[in-house]
mmCIF file of C-alpha atoms in Angstrom:
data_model
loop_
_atom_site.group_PDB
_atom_site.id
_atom_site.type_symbol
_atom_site.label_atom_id
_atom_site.label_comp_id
_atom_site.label_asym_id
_atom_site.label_seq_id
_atom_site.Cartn_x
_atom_site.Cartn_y
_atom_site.Cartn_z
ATOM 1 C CA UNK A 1 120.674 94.691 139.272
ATOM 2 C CA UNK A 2 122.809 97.488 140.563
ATOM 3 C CA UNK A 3 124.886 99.326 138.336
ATOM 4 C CA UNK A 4 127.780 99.929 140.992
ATOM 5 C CA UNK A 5 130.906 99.019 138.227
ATOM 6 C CA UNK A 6 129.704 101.624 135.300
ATOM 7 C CA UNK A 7 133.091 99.958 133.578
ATOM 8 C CA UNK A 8 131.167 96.841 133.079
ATOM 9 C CA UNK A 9 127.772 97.708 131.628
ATOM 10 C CA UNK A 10 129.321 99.794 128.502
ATOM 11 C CA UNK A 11 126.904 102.330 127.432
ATOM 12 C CA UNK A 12 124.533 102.466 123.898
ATOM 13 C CA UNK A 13 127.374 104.579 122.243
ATOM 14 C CA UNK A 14 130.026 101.451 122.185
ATOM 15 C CA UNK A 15 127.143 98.788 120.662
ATOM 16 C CA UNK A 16 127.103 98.540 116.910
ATOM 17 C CA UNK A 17 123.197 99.536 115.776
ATOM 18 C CA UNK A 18 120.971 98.232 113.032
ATOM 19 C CA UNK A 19 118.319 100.980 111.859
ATOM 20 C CA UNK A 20 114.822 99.774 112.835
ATOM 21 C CA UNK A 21 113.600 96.990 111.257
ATOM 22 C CA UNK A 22 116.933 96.621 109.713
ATOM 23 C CA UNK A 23 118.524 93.993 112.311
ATOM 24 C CA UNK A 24 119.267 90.549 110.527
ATOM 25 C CA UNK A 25 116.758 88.176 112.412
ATOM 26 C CA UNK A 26 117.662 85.185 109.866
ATOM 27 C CA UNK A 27 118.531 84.121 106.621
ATOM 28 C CA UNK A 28 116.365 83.747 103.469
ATOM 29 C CA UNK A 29 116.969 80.311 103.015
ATOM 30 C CA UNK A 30 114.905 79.580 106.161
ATOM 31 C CA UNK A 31 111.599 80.901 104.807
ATOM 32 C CA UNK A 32 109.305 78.912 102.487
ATOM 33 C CA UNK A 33 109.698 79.651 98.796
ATOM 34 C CA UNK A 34 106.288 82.037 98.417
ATOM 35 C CA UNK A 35 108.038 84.442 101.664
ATOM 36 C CA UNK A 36 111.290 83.949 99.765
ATOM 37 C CA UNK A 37 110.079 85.133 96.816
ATOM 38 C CA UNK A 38 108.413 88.123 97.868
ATOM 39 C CA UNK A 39 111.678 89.574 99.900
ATOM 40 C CA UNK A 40 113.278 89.124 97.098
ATOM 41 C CA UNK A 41 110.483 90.913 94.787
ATOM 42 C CA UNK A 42 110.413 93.597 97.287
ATOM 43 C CA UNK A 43 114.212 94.069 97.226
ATOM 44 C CA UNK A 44 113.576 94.273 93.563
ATOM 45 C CA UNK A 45 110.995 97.153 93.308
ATOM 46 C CA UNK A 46 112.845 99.215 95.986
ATOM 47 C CA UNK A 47 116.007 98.901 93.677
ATOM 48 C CA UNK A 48 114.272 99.153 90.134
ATOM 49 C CA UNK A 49 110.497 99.409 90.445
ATOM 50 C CA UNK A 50 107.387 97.933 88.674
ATOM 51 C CA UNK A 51 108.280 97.106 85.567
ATOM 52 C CA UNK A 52 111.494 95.387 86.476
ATOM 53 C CA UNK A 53 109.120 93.015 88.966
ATOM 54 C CA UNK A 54 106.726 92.153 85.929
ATOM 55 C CA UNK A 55 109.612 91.141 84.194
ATOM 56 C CA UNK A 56 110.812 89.286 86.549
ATOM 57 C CA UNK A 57 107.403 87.264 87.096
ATOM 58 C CA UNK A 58 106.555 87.230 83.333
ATOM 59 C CA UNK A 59 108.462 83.526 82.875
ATOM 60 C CA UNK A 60 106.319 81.876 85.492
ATOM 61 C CA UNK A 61 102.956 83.567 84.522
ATOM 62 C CA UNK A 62 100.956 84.623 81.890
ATOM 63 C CA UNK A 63 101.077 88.529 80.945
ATOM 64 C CA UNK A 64 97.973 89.097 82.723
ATOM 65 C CA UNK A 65 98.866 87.585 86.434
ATOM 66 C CA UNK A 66 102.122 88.205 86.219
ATOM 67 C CA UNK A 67 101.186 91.884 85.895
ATOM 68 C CA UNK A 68 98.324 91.258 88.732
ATOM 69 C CA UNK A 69 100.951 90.526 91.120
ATOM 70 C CA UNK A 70 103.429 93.115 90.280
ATOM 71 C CA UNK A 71 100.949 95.394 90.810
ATOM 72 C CA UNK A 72 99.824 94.209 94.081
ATOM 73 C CA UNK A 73 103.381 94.238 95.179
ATOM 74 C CA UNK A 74 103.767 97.918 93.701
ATOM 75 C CA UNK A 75 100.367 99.028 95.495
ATOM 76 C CA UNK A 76 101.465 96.845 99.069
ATOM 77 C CA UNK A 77 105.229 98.824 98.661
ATOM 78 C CA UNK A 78 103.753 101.947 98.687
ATOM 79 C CA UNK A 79 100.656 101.583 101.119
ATOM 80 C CA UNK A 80 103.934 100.367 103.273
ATOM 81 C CA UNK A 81 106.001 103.755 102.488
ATOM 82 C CA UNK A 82 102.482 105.667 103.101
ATOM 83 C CA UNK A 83 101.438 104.254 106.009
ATOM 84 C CA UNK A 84 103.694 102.914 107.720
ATOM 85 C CA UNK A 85 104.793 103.723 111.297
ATOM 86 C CA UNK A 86 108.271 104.176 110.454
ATOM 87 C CA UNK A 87 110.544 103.430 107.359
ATOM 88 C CA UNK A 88 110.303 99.626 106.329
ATOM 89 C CA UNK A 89 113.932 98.822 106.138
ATOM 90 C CA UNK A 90 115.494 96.290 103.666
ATOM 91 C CA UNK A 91 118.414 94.521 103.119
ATOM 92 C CA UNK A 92 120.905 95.010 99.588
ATOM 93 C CA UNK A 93 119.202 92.214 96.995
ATOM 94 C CA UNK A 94 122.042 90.008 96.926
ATOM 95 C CA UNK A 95 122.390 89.732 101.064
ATOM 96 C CA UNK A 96 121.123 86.050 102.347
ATOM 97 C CA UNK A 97 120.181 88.016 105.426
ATOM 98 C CA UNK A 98 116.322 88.819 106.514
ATOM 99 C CA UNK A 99 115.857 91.905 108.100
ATOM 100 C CA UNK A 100 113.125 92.281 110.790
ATOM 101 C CA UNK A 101 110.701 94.464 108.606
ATOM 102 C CA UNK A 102 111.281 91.835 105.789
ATOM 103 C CA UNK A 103 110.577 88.396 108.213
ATOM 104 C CA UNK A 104 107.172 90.696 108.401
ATOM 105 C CA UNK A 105 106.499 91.427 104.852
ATOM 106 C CA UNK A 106 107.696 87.657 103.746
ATOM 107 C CA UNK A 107 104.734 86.996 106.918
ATOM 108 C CA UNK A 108 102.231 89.022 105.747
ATOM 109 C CA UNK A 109 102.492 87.611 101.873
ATOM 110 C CA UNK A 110 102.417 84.391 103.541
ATOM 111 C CA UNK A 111 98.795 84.424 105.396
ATOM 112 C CA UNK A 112 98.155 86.209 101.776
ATOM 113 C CA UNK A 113 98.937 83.532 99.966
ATOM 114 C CA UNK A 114 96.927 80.873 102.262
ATOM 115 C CA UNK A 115 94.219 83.263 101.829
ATOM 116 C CA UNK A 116 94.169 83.916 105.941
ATOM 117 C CA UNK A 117 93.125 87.329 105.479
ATOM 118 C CA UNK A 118 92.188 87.753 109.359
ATOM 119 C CA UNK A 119 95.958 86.884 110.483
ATOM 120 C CA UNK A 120 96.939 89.178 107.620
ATOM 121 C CA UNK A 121 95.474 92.010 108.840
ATOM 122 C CA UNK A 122 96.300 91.361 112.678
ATOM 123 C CA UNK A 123 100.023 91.372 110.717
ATOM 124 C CA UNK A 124 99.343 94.452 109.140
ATOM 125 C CA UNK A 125 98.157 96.048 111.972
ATOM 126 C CA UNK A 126 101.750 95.987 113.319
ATOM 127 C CA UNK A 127 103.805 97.790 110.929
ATOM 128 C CA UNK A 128 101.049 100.103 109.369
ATOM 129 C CA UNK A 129 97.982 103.120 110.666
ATOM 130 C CA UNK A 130 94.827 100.460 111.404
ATOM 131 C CA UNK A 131 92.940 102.026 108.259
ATOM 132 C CA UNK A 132 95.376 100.874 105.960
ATOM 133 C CA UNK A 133 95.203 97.172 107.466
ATOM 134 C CA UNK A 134 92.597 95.985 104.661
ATOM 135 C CA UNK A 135 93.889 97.097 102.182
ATOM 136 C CA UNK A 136 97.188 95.534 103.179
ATOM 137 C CA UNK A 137 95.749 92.395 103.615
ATOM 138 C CA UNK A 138 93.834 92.251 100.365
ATOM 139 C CA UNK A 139 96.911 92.994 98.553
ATOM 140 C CA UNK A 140 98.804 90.591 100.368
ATOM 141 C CA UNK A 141 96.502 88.003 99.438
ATOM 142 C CA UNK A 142 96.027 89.005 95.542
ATOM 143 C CA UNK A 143 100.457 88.793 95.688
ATOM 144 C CA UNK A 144 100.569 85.713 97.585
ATOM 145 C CA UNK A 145 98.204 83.652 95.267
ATOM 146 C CA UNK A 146 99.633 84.926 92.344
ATOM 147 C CA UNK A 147 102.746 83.876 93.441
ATOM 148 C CA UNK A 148 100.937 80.131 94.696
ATOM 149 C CA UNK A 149 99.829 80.332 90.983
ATOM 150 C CA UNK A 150 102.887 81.006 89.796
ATOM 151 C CA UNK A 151 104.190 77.238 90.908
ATOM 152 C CA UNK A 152 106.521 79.023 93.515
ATOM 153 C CA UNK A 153 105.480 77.130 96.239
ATOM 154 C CA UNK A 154 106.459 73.855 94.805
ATOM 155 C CA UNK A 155 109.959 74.995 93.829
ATOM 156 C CA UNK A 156 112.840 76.893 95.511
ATOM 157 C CA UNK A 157 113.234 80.337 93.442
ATOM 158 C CA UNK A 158 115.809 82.531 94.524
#
């Protein structure tokens, strides 16, 4: 299409910009309660860290999964920060929004948690370097069915 009227095409500089990864692409209530969970948890350990995530699974799991899966999610966070292409961008803890990179993480625990480690790694390929893809998918898998453990599939945890 010919851009003869410059006046009506505005440029970049006039559209308002989400970093990256950032752009809402939905809300939190739309995903299942195990992708729920883990935005949330991630939102968490960027705000507080690891212990305040054990904490925060210790009521729906013995002391020894509970800390299993906050250390997955500690080790997945920072193979993300490592590894990744670019920045994975969140949104504040208490925003009902999902941010792109987060619709991916809440993915990626998701084939982790239905033990589909193949589609987890194809996932994992997309945000982070290929050699860190296993190791993403392993500890999206030992997150996801320690939150399926947890009972957090059969209940809306927010």
């Amino acid at each position: 299409m010919p851009r003869d009227f410059p006046q009506d095409f505005p440029s970049d500089d006039f559209l308002p910009h989400s970093p990256i990864g950032g752009a809402p692409v939905g809300r939190l209530d739309d995903l299942g309660a195990i992708e729920a969970r883990a935005v949330r948890l991630l939102r968490l350990w960027c705000d507080a860290g690891f212990e305040a995530v054990a904490a925060r699974l210790a009521p729906n799991l013995d002391p020894g999964p509970a800390g299993a899966a906050a250390r997955a999610l500690d080790a997945l966070a920072r193979l993300c920060a490592t590894t990744g292409r670019r920045p994975l961008m969140r949104h504040a803890a208490d925003c009902a929004c999902l941010g792109a990179d987060e619709a991916w993480f809440a993915r990626l625990i998701g084939h982790g948690s239905e033990a589909a480690r193949e589609e987890a790694m194809m996932l994992a390929m997309a945000f982070l370097r290929p050699e860190a893809a296993a190791e993403a998918a392993y500890l999206a898998e030992a997150l996801g069915l320690g939150l399926r453990r947890a009972g957090i599939s059969r209940r809306r945890l927010h």
